[in-house]
Coordinates of C-alpha atoms in Angstrom, one line a residue:
X28 CA 0.0 0.0 0.0
X29 CA 1.4 3.4 -1.0
X30 CA 1.3 6.0 1.8
X31 CA -0.7 8.4 -0.3
X32 CA -3.5 5.9 -0.4
X33 CA -3.4 4.9 3.2
X34 CA -6.9 4.6 4.7
X35 CA -6.3 7.6 7.1
X36 CA -5.8 9.8 4.1
X37 CA -9.0 10.9 2.7
X38 CA -7.3 13.5 0.3
X39 CA -4.0 13.1 -1.5
X40 CA -1.4 15.8 -0.6
X41 CA -1.7 18.9 -2.7
X42 CA 0.2 22.1 -2.4
X43 CA -2.7 23.9 -0.8
X44 CA -3.6 21.4 1.8
X45 CA -0.3 20.1 2.6
X46 CA 0.7 23.1 4.7
X47 CA -2.5 22.9 6.6
X48 CA -1.8 19.3 7.4
X49 CA 1.8 20.1 8.2
X50 CA 0.9 22.2 11.3
X51 CA -2.0 19.8 12.5
X52 CA -1.1 17.1 15.2
X53 CA -3.4 14.4 14.1
X54 CA -2.4 11.0 12.9
X55 CA -3.5 11.7 9.3
X56 CA -1.3 14.8 9.4
X57 CA 1.8 12.9 10.6
X58 CA 1.4 10.2 8.0
X59 CA 1.1 12.9 5.4
X60 CA 4.5 14.4 6.4
X61 CA 6.0 11.1 5.3
X62 CA 5.2 11.7 1.8
X63 CA 7.9 14.2 1.4
X64 CA 10.3 11.1 1.6
X65 CA 10.8 8.0 -0.4
X66 CA 8.2 5.6 0.3
X67 CA 8.6 1.8 0.1
X68 CA 5.2 0.6 1.6
X69 CA 5.3 -2.7 -0.1
X70 CA 4.5 -5.3 2.6
X71 CA 2.2 -5.7 5.5
X72 CA 4.6 -6.8 8.1
X73 CA 4.7 -4.1 10.9
X74 CA 6.9 -5.8 13.6
X75 CA 8.4 -3.0 15.7
X76 CA 11.1 -5.3 16.8
X77 CA 12.7 -5.2 13.3
X78 CA 15.9 -3.3 13.1
X79 CA 15.5 -2.3 9.6
X80 CA 12.6 0.2 8.7
X81 CA 11.9 -1.8 5.5
X82 CA 11.4 -5.5 4.7
X83 CA 13.8 -5.5 1.6
X84 CA 17.3 -6.6 2.5
X85 CA 20.1 -5.3 0.4
X86 CA 23.7 -5.9 1.2
X87 CA 27.2 -4.4 1.2
X88 CA 29.0 -4.6 -2.0
X89 CA 32.9 -4.9 -2.0
X90 CA 35.6 -4.2 -4.7
X91 CA 39.0 -2.9 -5.3
X92 CA 39.0 -0.8 -8.4
X93 CA 35.7 0.9 -8.9
X94 CA 32.2 1.0 -7.5
X95 CA 28.8 2.5 -8.4
X96 CA 25.6 2.7 -6.2
X97 CA 22.3 3.6 -7.9
X98 CA 18.7 3.0 -7.2
X99 CA 18.3 0.1 -9.6
X100 CA 20.7 -2.9 -9.7
X101 CA 20.8 -2.8 -13.6
X102 CA 22.0 0.7 -13.7
X103 CA 24.7 0.1 -11.0
X104 CA 25.9 -2.9 -13.2
X105 CA 26.0 -0.6 -16.3
X106 CA 28.2 2.0 -14.4
X107 CA 30.6 -0.8 -13.4
X108 CA 30.9 -2.1 -17.0
X109 CA 31.7 1.4 -18.1
X110 CA 34.4 1.5 -15.6
X111 CA 35.7 -1.9 -16.7
X112 CA 35.8 -0.7 -20.4
X113 CA 38.1 2.1 -19.6
X114 CA 35.7 4.8 -18.6
X115 CA 36.1 7.1 -15.6
X116 CA 33.7 8.0 -12.8
X117 CA 32.0 10.7 -14.8
X118 CA 31.5 8.3 -17.8
X119 CA 30.0 5.7 -15.4
X120 CA 27.7 8.5 -13.8
X121 CA 26.4 9.5 -17.2
X122 CA 25.7 6.1 -18.4
X123 CA 23.9 5.1 -15.0
X124 CA 21.9 8.4 -15.0
X125 CA 20.5 7.7 -18.6
X126 CA 19.8 4.2 -17.4
X127 CA 17.8 5.1 -14.3
X128 CA 15.9 7.6 -16.3
X129 CA 14.6 4.8 -18.4
X130 CA 13.7 2.5 -15.5
X131 CA 12.5 5.1 -12.7
X132 CA 10.6 7.5 -14.9
X133 CA 8.6 8.5 -12.0
X134 CA 11.6 10.2 -10.3
X135 CA 14.1 11.2 -12.8
X136 CA 14.8 11.4 -16.7
X137 CA 16.0 13.5 -19.4
X138 CA 12.9 15.8 -19.1
X139 CA 14.2 16.9 -15.6
X140 CA 17.5 18.4 -14.1
X141 CA 19.8 18.2 -11.3
X142 CA 23.3 18.6 -9.8
X143 CA 26.7 16.9 -10.1
X144 CA 29.7 17.0 -7.8
X145 CA 32.8 15.9 -9.3
X146 CA 36.2 15.0 -7.7
X147 CA 39.1 14.7 -10.2
X148 CA 41.9 12.1 -9.5
X149 CA 44.2 15.2 -8.5
X150 CA 41.7 16.0 -5.7
X151 CA 40.2 19.1 -7.3
X152 CA 36.3 19.6 -7.2
X153 CA 33.8 20.9 -9.7
X154 CA 30.1 21.5 -9.2
X155 CA 27.8 21.4 -12.2
X156 CA 24.4 22.8 -11.8
X157 CA 21.9 21.6 -14.4
X158 CA 19.0 22.5 -12.5
X159 CA 15.8 23.3 -14.5
X160 CA 15.0 27.0 -15.1
X161 CA 11.8 29.0 -15.1
X162 CA 10.8 30.1 -18.7
X163 CA 11.1 33.7 -19.8
X164 CA 7.4 34.3 -19.2
X165 CA 7.4 33.1 -15.6
X166 CA 6.5 35.4 -12.9
X167 CA 6.4 35.2 -9.0
X168 CA 2.7 35.4 -8.7
X169 CA 1.8 33.1 -11.7
X170 CA 0.4 30.4 -9.2
X171 CA -1.1 32.6 -6.6
X172 CA -4.7 32.1 -7.7
X173 CA -4.3 28.3 -8.2
X174 CA -1.3 26.7 -6.6
X175 CA -2.1 23.2 -7.9
X176 CA -1.0 24.3 -11.5
X177 CA 2.5 24.4 -10.2
X178 CA 2.2 20.6 -9.6
X179 CA 0.4 19.1 -12.5
X180 CA 0.2 20.1 -16.1
X181 CA 2.0 22.3 -18.7
X182 CA 2.5 25.5 -16.5
X183 CA 4.4 23.4 -13.9
X184 CA 7.2 22.6 -16.5
X185 CA 10.5 24.3 -16.3
X186 CA 13.1 24.0 -19.0
X187 CA 15.0 20.7 -18.5
X188 CA 18.6 20.7 -17.8
X189 CA 19.9 16.9 -17.6
X190 CA 21.2 16.6 -21.1
X191 CA 23.0 19.9 -21.3
X192 CA 24.5 19.0 -17.8
X193 CA 25.7 15.6 -18.8
X194 CA 27.1 17.1 -22.0
X195 CA 29.2 19.7 -20.1
X196 CA 30.4 17.1 -17.6
X197 CA 31.4 14.7 -20.6
X198 CA 33.3 17.6 -22.5
X199 CA 35.3 18.5 -19.3
X200 CA 36.0 15.2 -17.9
X201 CA 34.8 12.2 -20.0
X202 CA 37.1 9.6 -21.6
X203 CA 34.7 7.3 -23.6
X204 CA 32.8 8.6 -26.5
X205 CA 29.4 10.3 -25.9
X206 CA 27.5 7.7 -28.0
X207 CA 29.0 4.8 -26.1
X208 CA 27.6 6.1 -22.9
X209 CA 24.1 6.2 -24.2
X210 CA 24.2 2.7 -25.7
X211 CA 23.2 0.8 -22.5
X212 CA 20.2 2.9 -21.9
X213 CA 19.1 2.7 -25.5
X214 CA 19.2 -1.0 -25.4
X215 CA 17.2 -1.3 -22.2
X216 CA 14.7 1.3 -23.6
X217 CA 14.3 -0.6 -26.8
X218 CA 14.4 -4.3 -25.8
X219 CA 12.8 -3.8 -22.4
X220 CA 13.4 -4.3 -18.6
X221 CA 11.6 -6.0 -15.8
X222 CA 9.3 -3.8 -13.9
X223 CA 10.6 -3.3 -10.5
X224 CA 8.3 -3.7 -7.4
X225 CA 8.7 0.0 -6.9
X226 CA 7.8 1.1 -10.5
X227 CA 4.7 -1.3 -10.4
X228 CA 3.6 0.5 -7.2
X229 CA 4.1 4.0 -8.7
X230 CA 2.3 3.1 -11.8
X231 CA -0.7 1.6 -9.8
X232 CA -0.8 4.8 -7.5
X233 CA -1.0 6.8 -10.8
X234 CA -3.7 4.6 -12.3
X235 CA -6.6 7.2 -11.9
X236 CA -5.0 9.6 -14.5
X237 CA -2.4 7.4 -16.4
X238 CA -4.9 4.8 -17.8
X239 CA -6.7 7.4 -19.9
X240 CA -3.6 8.8 -21.6
X241 CA -2.4 6.7 -24.5
X242 CA 1.1 7.8 -24.4
X243 CA 1.3 6.5 -20.7
X244 CA -0.9 3.4 -21.0
X245 CA 0.9 2.1 -24.0
X246 CA 4.1 1.8 -21.8
X247 CA 2.7 1.1 -18.4
X248 CA -0.5 -0.9 -19.0
X249 CA -1.3 -4.4 -20.1
X250 CA -4.7 -5.4 -21.2
X251 CA -6.2 -2.5 -19.5
X252 CA -4.4 -3.0 -16.1
X253 CA -1.3 -1.5 -14.5
X254 CA 2.0 -3.4 -15.1
X255 CA 3.0 -5.7 -12.3
X256 CA 6.4 -6.6 -10.9
X257 CA 8.3 -8.5 -13.4
X258 CA 6.4 -7.4 -16.4
X259 CA 8.6 -6.4 -19.4
X260 CA 8.6 -2.7 -20.0
X261 CA 9.7 -1.3 -23.4
X262 CA 10.0 2.4 -24.2
X263 CA 10.7 2.5 -28.0
X264 CA 10.1 6.2 -28.5
X265 CA 12.5 7.0 -25.8
X266 CA 15.1 4.6 -27.2
X267 CA 14.8 6.5 -30.5
X268 CA 15.2 9.8 -28.7
X269 CA 18.3 8.6 -26.8
X270 CA 19.8 7.3 -30.0
X271 CA 19.2 10.6 -31.8
X272 CA 20.9 12.6 -28.9
X273 CA 23.7 10.1 -29.0
X274 CA 24.5 10.8 -32.6
X275 CA 23.6 14.3 -33.1
X276 CA 24.4 15.6 -29.6
X277 CA 22.7 17.9 -27.0
X278 CA 21.9 20.6 -29.5
X279 CA 19.3 18.3 -31.0
X280 CA 17.5 18.3 -27.6
X281 CA 17.7 22.1 -27.2
X282 CA 17.5 23.4 -30.7
X283 CA 16.4 20.7 -33.1
X284 CA 13.3 18.5 -33.7
X285 CA 13.4 17.2 -30.1
X286 CA 13.0 20.7 -28.7
X287 CA 10.3 21.5 -31.2
X288 CA 8.4 18.4 -30.3
X289 CA 8.5 19.2 -26.5
X290 CA 7.7 22.8 -26.9
X291 CA 4.6 21.9 -29.1
X292 CA 3.4 19.5 -26.5
X293 CA 3.9 22.1 -23.6
X294 CA 2.2 24.9 -25.5
X295 CA -0.7 22.8 -26.8
X296 CA -1.5 21.9 -23.1
X297 CA -1.4 25.6 -22.1
X298 CA 2.3 26.0 -20.9
X299 CA 4.6 29.0 -21.4
X300 CA 7.9 27.4 -22.2
X301 CA 9.3 28.4 -25.7
X302 CA 11.7 27.2 -28.2
X303 CA 13.9 30.3 -27.3
X304 CA 13.8 29.1 -23.5
X305 CA 15.2 25.7 -24.7
X306 CA 18.0 27.4 -26.8
X307 CA 18.9 29.7 -23.9
X308 CA 19.4 27.0 -21.4
X309 CA 22.9 26.5 -20.0
X310 CA 24.4 24.5 -17.1
X311 CA 26.3 26.5 -14.6
X312 CA 29.7 25.7 -13.0
X313 CA 29.4 27.0 -9.4
X314 CA 31.6 27.1 -6.4
X315 CA 31.9 24.1 -4.0
X316 CA 31.9 24.6 -0.3
X317 CA 33.6 22.6 2.4
X318 CA 34.3 22.2 6.2
X319 CA 36.2 19.8 8.3
X320 CA 34.5 17.3 10.5
X321 CA 36.3 15.0 12.9
X322 CA 39.4 14.8 10.7
X323 CA 37.6 14.6 7.4
X324 CA 37.1 17.3 4.8
X325 CA 33.5 17.4 3.7
X326 CA 32.9 19.0 0.2
X327 CA 29.4 19.7 -1.2
X328 CA 27.5 22.0 -3.5
X329 CA 26.7 25.6 -2.8
X330 CA 23.1 27.1 -3.7
X331 CA 20.7 26.4 -5.0
X332 CA 21.2 23.1 -3.4
X333 CA 20.9 22.6 0.3
X334 CA 24.6 21.7 0.7
X335 CA 25.0 24.6 3.2
X336 CA 22.6 22.9 5.5
X337 CA 25.0 19.8 5.5
X338 CA 27.9 21.8 6.5
X339 CA 26.2 24.0 9.0
X340 CA 24.7 20.9 10.9
X341 CA 28.1 19.1 10.9
X342 CA 29.7 22.2 12.4
X343 CA 27.1 22.4 15.0
X344 CA 27.6 18.8 16.2
X345 CA 31.2 18.5 15.8
X346 CA 32.0 19.7 19.4
X347 CA 29.7 17.2 21.0
X348 CA 32.0 14.4 20.4
X349 CA 29.5 11.7 19.4
X350 CA 32.4 9.4 18.5
X351 CA 33.5 9.3 21.9
X352 CA 30.1 9.2 23.8
X353 CA 28.2 7.0 21.3
X354 CA 24.6 7.3 20.4
X355 CA 23.0 8.5 23.7
X356 CA 19.7 10.1 24.2
X357 CA 21.5 13.4 24.9
X358 CA 23.4 13.3 21.7
X359 CA 20.3 12.3 19.6
X360 CA 18.6 15.4 21.2
X361 CA 21.5 17.5 20.2
X362 CA 21.6 16.1 16.6
X363 CA 17.9 17.0 16.3
X364 CA 18.3 20.4 17.5
X365 CA 21.2 21.0 15.1
X366 CA 18.8 19.7 12.4
X367 CA 16.3 22.4 13.4
X368 CA 18.9 25.2 13.2
X369 CA 20.1 23.8 9.9
X370 CA 16.6 23.9 8.4
X371 CA 16.0 27.4 9.8
X372 CA 19.1 28.4 7.8
X373 CA 17.8 26.8 4.7
X374 CA 14.9 29.3 4.5
X375 CA 17.5 31.9 3.4
X376 CA 18.8 29.8 0.3
X377 CA 17.8 30.4 -3.3
X378 CA 19.3 30.8 -6.7
X379 CA 22.7 32.6 -6.2
X380 CA 22.4 34.4 -9.4
X381 CA 19.3 36.2 -8.0
X382 CA 19.9 36.2 -4.1
X383 CA 23.3 37.6 -4.0
X384 CA 23.4 36.1 -0.7
X385 CA 26.9 34.6 -0.8
X386 CA 28.4 36.5 2.2
X387 CA 25.6 35.4 4.5
X388 CA 26.0 31.7 3.2
X389 CA 29.8 31.9 4.0
X390 CA 29.1 33.2 7.4
X391 CA 26.6 30.3 8.2
X392 CA 29.1 27.5 7.4
X393 CA 32.0 28.9 9.4
X394 CA 33.0 27.3 12.7
X395 CA 32.9 30.6 14.5
X396 CA 29.2 31.0 13.6
X397 CA 28.4 27.4 14.6
X398 CA 30.1 28.1 18.0
X399 CA 27.7 30.9 18.5
X400 CA 24.6 29.0 17.6
X401 CA 25.8 25.9 19.6
X402 CA 25.3 28.0 22.8
X403 CA 21.6 28.1 22.0
X404 CA 21.3 24.3 22.1
X405 CA 19.9 23.5 25.5
X406 CA 20.4 20.0 26.8
X407 CA 17.2 19.9 28.8
X408 CA 14.6 20.7 26.2
X409 CA 13.6 21.4 22.6
X410 CA 11.9 24.7 21.6
X411 CA 9.2 26.2 19.5
X412 CA 10.2 26.8 15.7
X413 CA 10.8 30.7 16.2
X414 CA 13.5 30.0 18.7
X415 CA 15.6 28.7 15.7
X416 CA 15.3 32.1 14.0
X417 CA 13.9 31.0 10.6
X418 CA 13.6 34.1 8.2
X419 CA 10.9 32.5 6.1
X420 CA 8.4 29.6 5.7
X421 CA 10.0 26.6 3.9
X422 CA 9.0 25.1 0.7
X423 CA 8.6 21.2 0.3
X424 CA 10.5 19.5 -2.4
X425 CA 10.0 15.9 -3.8
X426 CA 11.0 12.9 -5.7
X427 CA 14.6 12.6 -7.2
X428 CA 17.2 9.9 -7.6
X429 CA 20.9 9.9 -6.4
X430 CA 23.9 7.9 -7.6
X431 CA 27.5 7.8 -6.3
X432 CA 30.6 6.5 -8.2
X433 CA 34.3 6.1 -7.6
X434 CA 36.9 4.8 -10.1
X435 CA 40.3 3.2 -9.8
X436 CA 42.0 6.6 -9.8
X437 CA 39.8 7.9 -7.0
X438 CA 37.9 10.1 -9.3
X439 CA 34.4 10.4 -7.9
X440 CA 31.0 11.5 -8.7
X441 CA 27.8 12.4 -6.4
X442 CA 24.9 13.1 -8.7
X443 CA 21.3 13.7 -8.0
X444 CA 18.6 14.3 -10.7
X445 CA 14.8 14.7 -10.6
X446 CA 11.6 15.4 -12.4
X447 CA 10.2 16.4 -9.0
X448 CA 6.7 15.0 -8.1
X449 CA 5.9 11.4 -9.2
X450 CA 6.1 11.3 -13.0
X451 CA 6.8 15.1 -13.0
X452 CA 4.1 17.2 -14.5
X453 CA 2.3 13.9 -15.7
X454 CA 2.9 15.1 -19.3
X455 CA 4.8 12.8 -21.6
X456 CA 5.6 13.8 -25.3
X457 CA 4.2 10.8 -27.2
X458 CA 6.7 11.0 -30.0
X459 CA 9.9 11.3 -27.9
X460 CA 8.9 9.3 -24.9
X461 CA 10.1 12.1 -22.6
X462 CA 8.4 12.6 -19.3
X463 CA 8.6 16.4 -18.4
X464 CA 9.2 17.8 -15.0
X465 CA 7.0 20.0 -12.8
X466 CA 10.0 21.8 -11.2
X467 CA 8.0 25.0 -11.0
X468 CA 6.5 23.5 -7.8
X469 CA 9.8 24.0 -6.2
X470 CA 9.4 27.9 -6.2
X471 CA 7.9 29.6 -3.4
X472 CA 4.4 31.3 -3.9
X473 CA 3.9 34.7 -2.5
X474 CA 0.9 34.7 0.0
X475 CA -0.2 34.7 3.5
X476 CA 2.1 33.8 6.5
X477 CA 1.9 30.5 8.1
X478 CA 0.8 30.1 11.8
X479 CA 4.1 31.2 13.0
X480 CA 4.0 34.5 11.1
X481 CA 6.6 33.4 8.6
X482 CA 6.1 34.4 4.8
X483 CA 7.1 32.2 1.9
X484 CA 10.8 33.0 1.0
X485 CA 11.3 35.9 -1.3
X486 CA 14.7 34.3 -2.3
X487 CA 12.8 31.5 -3.9
X488 CA 10.0 33.3 -5.8
X489 CA 9.7 32.3 -9.4
X490 CA 11.3 34.6 -12.1
X491 CA 12.5 34.3 -15.8
X492 CA 15.5 32.2 -16.0
X493 CA 15.6 31.4 -12.3
X494 CA 16.3 28.1 -10.6
X495 CA 14.3 27.0 -7.6
X496 CA 15.9 25.9 -4.3
X497 CA 16.5 22.2 -4.1
X498 CA 16.9 19.8 -1.1
X499 CA 19.6 17.9 -3.0
X500 CA 23.0 17.6 -1.3
X501 CA 25.6 15.6 -3.3
X502 CA 28.6 15.2 -0.9
X503 CA 32.1 13.9 -1.1
X504 CA 34.2 13.2 1.8
X505 CA 38.1 13.1 2.0
X506 CA 40.4 11.8 4.8
X507 CA 44.3 12.8 4.7
X508 CA 43.7 14.4 1.4
X509 CA 42.4 11.2 -0.2
X510 CA 39.0 10.2 -1.4
X511 CA 37.0 8.4 1.2
X512 CA 33.2 8.6 0.3
X513 CA 30.8 10.0 -2.2
X514 CA 27.2 10.1 -0.9
X515 CA 23.8 11.6 -1.3
X516 CA 20.1 11.0 -1.2
X517 CA 16.7 11.2 -2.8
X518 CA 13.4 12.0 -1.2
X519 CA 12.9 15.7 -1.4
X520 CA 13.1 17.8 1.8
X521 CA 14.4 14.8 3.8
X522 CA 17.6 14.4 1.7
X523 CA 19.8 16.6 4.0
X524 CA 18.8 14.6 7.2
X525 CA 19.0 11.3 5.5
X526 CA 22.5 12.1 4.2
X527 CA 23.5 13.5 7.6
X528 CA 22.3 10.3 9.5
X529 CA 24.4 8.2 7.2
X530 CA 27.6 10.3 7.6
X531 CA 27.4 10.3 11.2
X532 CA 26.8 6.6 11.3
X533 CA 30.0 6.0 9.3
X534 CA 32.3 8.8 10.7
X535 CA 31.1 8.8 14.5
X536 CA 29.6 5.4 15.1
X537 CA 31.9 3.3 13.0
X538 CA 29.1 1.4 11.0
X539 CA 30.1 -0.2 7.6
X540 CA 28.6 1.7 4.7
X541 CA 25.4 -0.6 4.2
X542 CA 24.6 -0.7 8.0
X543 CA 25.1 3.1 8.1
X544 CA 22.5 3.6 5.3
X545 CA 20.1 0.9 6.3
X546 CA 19.9 1.9 9.8
X547 CA 16.6 3.6 10.9
X548 CA 16.7 7.3 10.7
X549 CA 15.3 10.4 12.4
X550 CA 14.1 13.5 10.5
X551 CA 13.2 17.0 11.6
X552 CA 12.9 20.0 9.5
X553 CA 11.7 22.5 11.9
X554 CA 8.5 23.1 10.3
X555 CA 6.2 21.4 11.4
X556 CA 7.8 21.0 14.9
X557 CA 7.6 17.2 14.7
X558 CA 10.4 14.5 14.5
X559 CA 9.8 11.7 12.1
X560 CA 11.3 8.4 13.2
X561 CA 11.6 5.3 11.3
X562 CA 10.4 2.0 12.5
X563 CA 13.2 0.0 14.2
X564 CA 14.6 3.2 16.0
X565 CA 15.6 2.5 19.7
X566 CA 12.4 3.0 21.8
X567 CA 14.8 3.9 24.7
X568 CA 16.2 6.8 22.7
X569 CA 12.6 7.9 21.5
X570 CA 11.6 8.0 25.2
X571 CA 14.5 10.1 26.0
X572 CA 13.7 12.6 23.4
X573 CA 10.1 12.7 24.6
X574 CA 11.6 13.8 28.1
X575 CA 13.0 16.7 26.4
X576 CA 9.8 17.7 24.9
X577 CA 10.1 16.5 21.3
X578 CA 7.0 15.5 19.6
X579 CA 7.7 12.2 17.8
X580 CA 5.9 10.2 15.1
X581 CA 7.1 6.8 14.4
X582 CA 6.5 5.5 10.9
X583 CA 5.2 2.1 10.4
X584 CA 7.3 -0.6 8.9
X585 CA 7.9 0.0 5.2
X586 CA 7.0 3.6 5.5
X587 CA 10.6 5.1 5.1
X588 CA 12.6 8.3 5.1
X589 CA 14.6 9.0 1.8
X590 CA 17.0 6.9 0.2
X591 CA 20.9 7.2 0.2
X592 CA 23.5 5.8 -2.2
X593 CA 27.2 5.9 -1.3
X594 CA 30.7 4.5 -2.3
X595 CA 33.6 4.4 0.2
X596 CA 37.3 3.8 -0.1
X597 CA 38.6 1.9 2.9
X598 CA 41.9 2.4 4.6
X599 CA 43.3 -0.8 3.2
X600 CA 42.5 0.4 -0.4
X601 CA 39.3 -1.8 -0.9
X602 CA 36.0 -0.3 -1.8
X603 CA 32.5 -0.5 -0.1
X604 CA 29.3 0.3 -2.0
X605 CA 25.8 0.5 -0.7
X606 CA 22.4 1.2 -2.2
X607 CA 19.5 2.0 0.1
X608 CA 17.1 -0.8 0.8
X609 CA 14.3 1.8 1.0
X610 CA 14.3 1.9 -2.9
X611 CA 15.3 -1.7 -3.2
X612 CA 18.6 -0.9 -4.9
X613 CA 21.8 -3.0 -5.2
X614 CA 25.2 -1.4 -5.7
X615 CA 27.9 -3.0 -7.8
X616 CA 31.6 -3.0 -7.6
X617 CA 34.7 -4.7 -9.2

């Protein structure tokens, strides 16, 4: 059962009612909050004694030369084959990204965008922002009268960035030919793949609208019924599109027949994206940001990602000596408090080309700033949201997929891409097979304040050529100036906390990579003032949080928080790779 169809939910989450539920304290509300994460509600077992929040069991993968962790085993294997054939981490990331876009069309694909953090073998970093952009005719008040138009339909579509982003990465770092990296995804799309349990669930959830649209039902229905796990899914039109791009390059997507097809579909459905918008799209190389945490250098992406949140939280908790004291109730309380301050900070983030907020961001990721904020963490109690000084109300984000790669020279990639909500805008161009994003939903909409008096963030209002704030946090960790780990997550607003849970589990609590990722997690995003706890989390620790006035909601078994993918170089030179069981992924290595 998918969480959005749970018996307690009489209405599915929408932009207008999600916030009302978010500040309510009933059971229906709290389950709704879980929809901002990745849901793997696929079995009925709800045994609280289980140590894992989901029934699916993955495993730690080991190798010595290269490793890839993606949300589908087939795509992890493709990445490793690229490495074996002489490709580097960027090559493998491109091939695996194209693969997962074919298989997990509900979360990602070439009709969307994302971010890529690259570590070269010489230890230099590069951040490529290929986030979708608002069309030239976009305005900050375009969804004020009807916010639902930002989620479904042609007005929700922003200009896709994935193909231009992959092109830039390949030109700057790739070794194998562009066409060679497309070939595995082309073959999968043309000859078919077995529907995963997760894909079958997503299609079933979308049945009410999908079955009546031929371009969708031709792919995801059999004899009038949604596909089931194990059914062969073919996407021949997408295969043709990928083959065309592999031969003619990215210009065909942004200036040629593919662009014209997409624009025609968008405008015929009432959208405002133009061919000029496609032609004008450019990925951006932005600065990376970093901090030190317990002897490691943590490097991540700057705005418009939530990378600054990762660094600010790590700076806050470093002095608490989790590694020495272990996971105690007090340290868990401190971790949650740091998350709340981090999400307060997130309300000031946006597109740096428009916010011009770099000095403030730099201040917030400094150790000195963390030292000042740390004094506000009280060990006896938590506080109401305004205590953490958020400047604005926050915007939820959704969906996504993440992959992590390392090659034999310790070149590494952490890449996250998305079409936003499930199946994006729900618009597929029939001729190209491309599923178009609904990324306009990630912009804030001007309006009334929330119950705490906080208005939507002016930093994140829509505007021509602007990129919305993202929760995405691709991160790479080094120790002694050498690569140690590439990590990131999917799951919208829960991505930063999922990534932080896993990092702390490895660095402070000494878990192996799979155990660190699979372990039950806790999430707090300040607004609403409720901690989400996955099933299997220590009851003793939860009780200690309750004594410090935290309001908790424990998710049932198989209702889970985000999905993390990571690869790690061990001190002896071997590799670990792990894909999150919450999305039923399996990593690969050699």
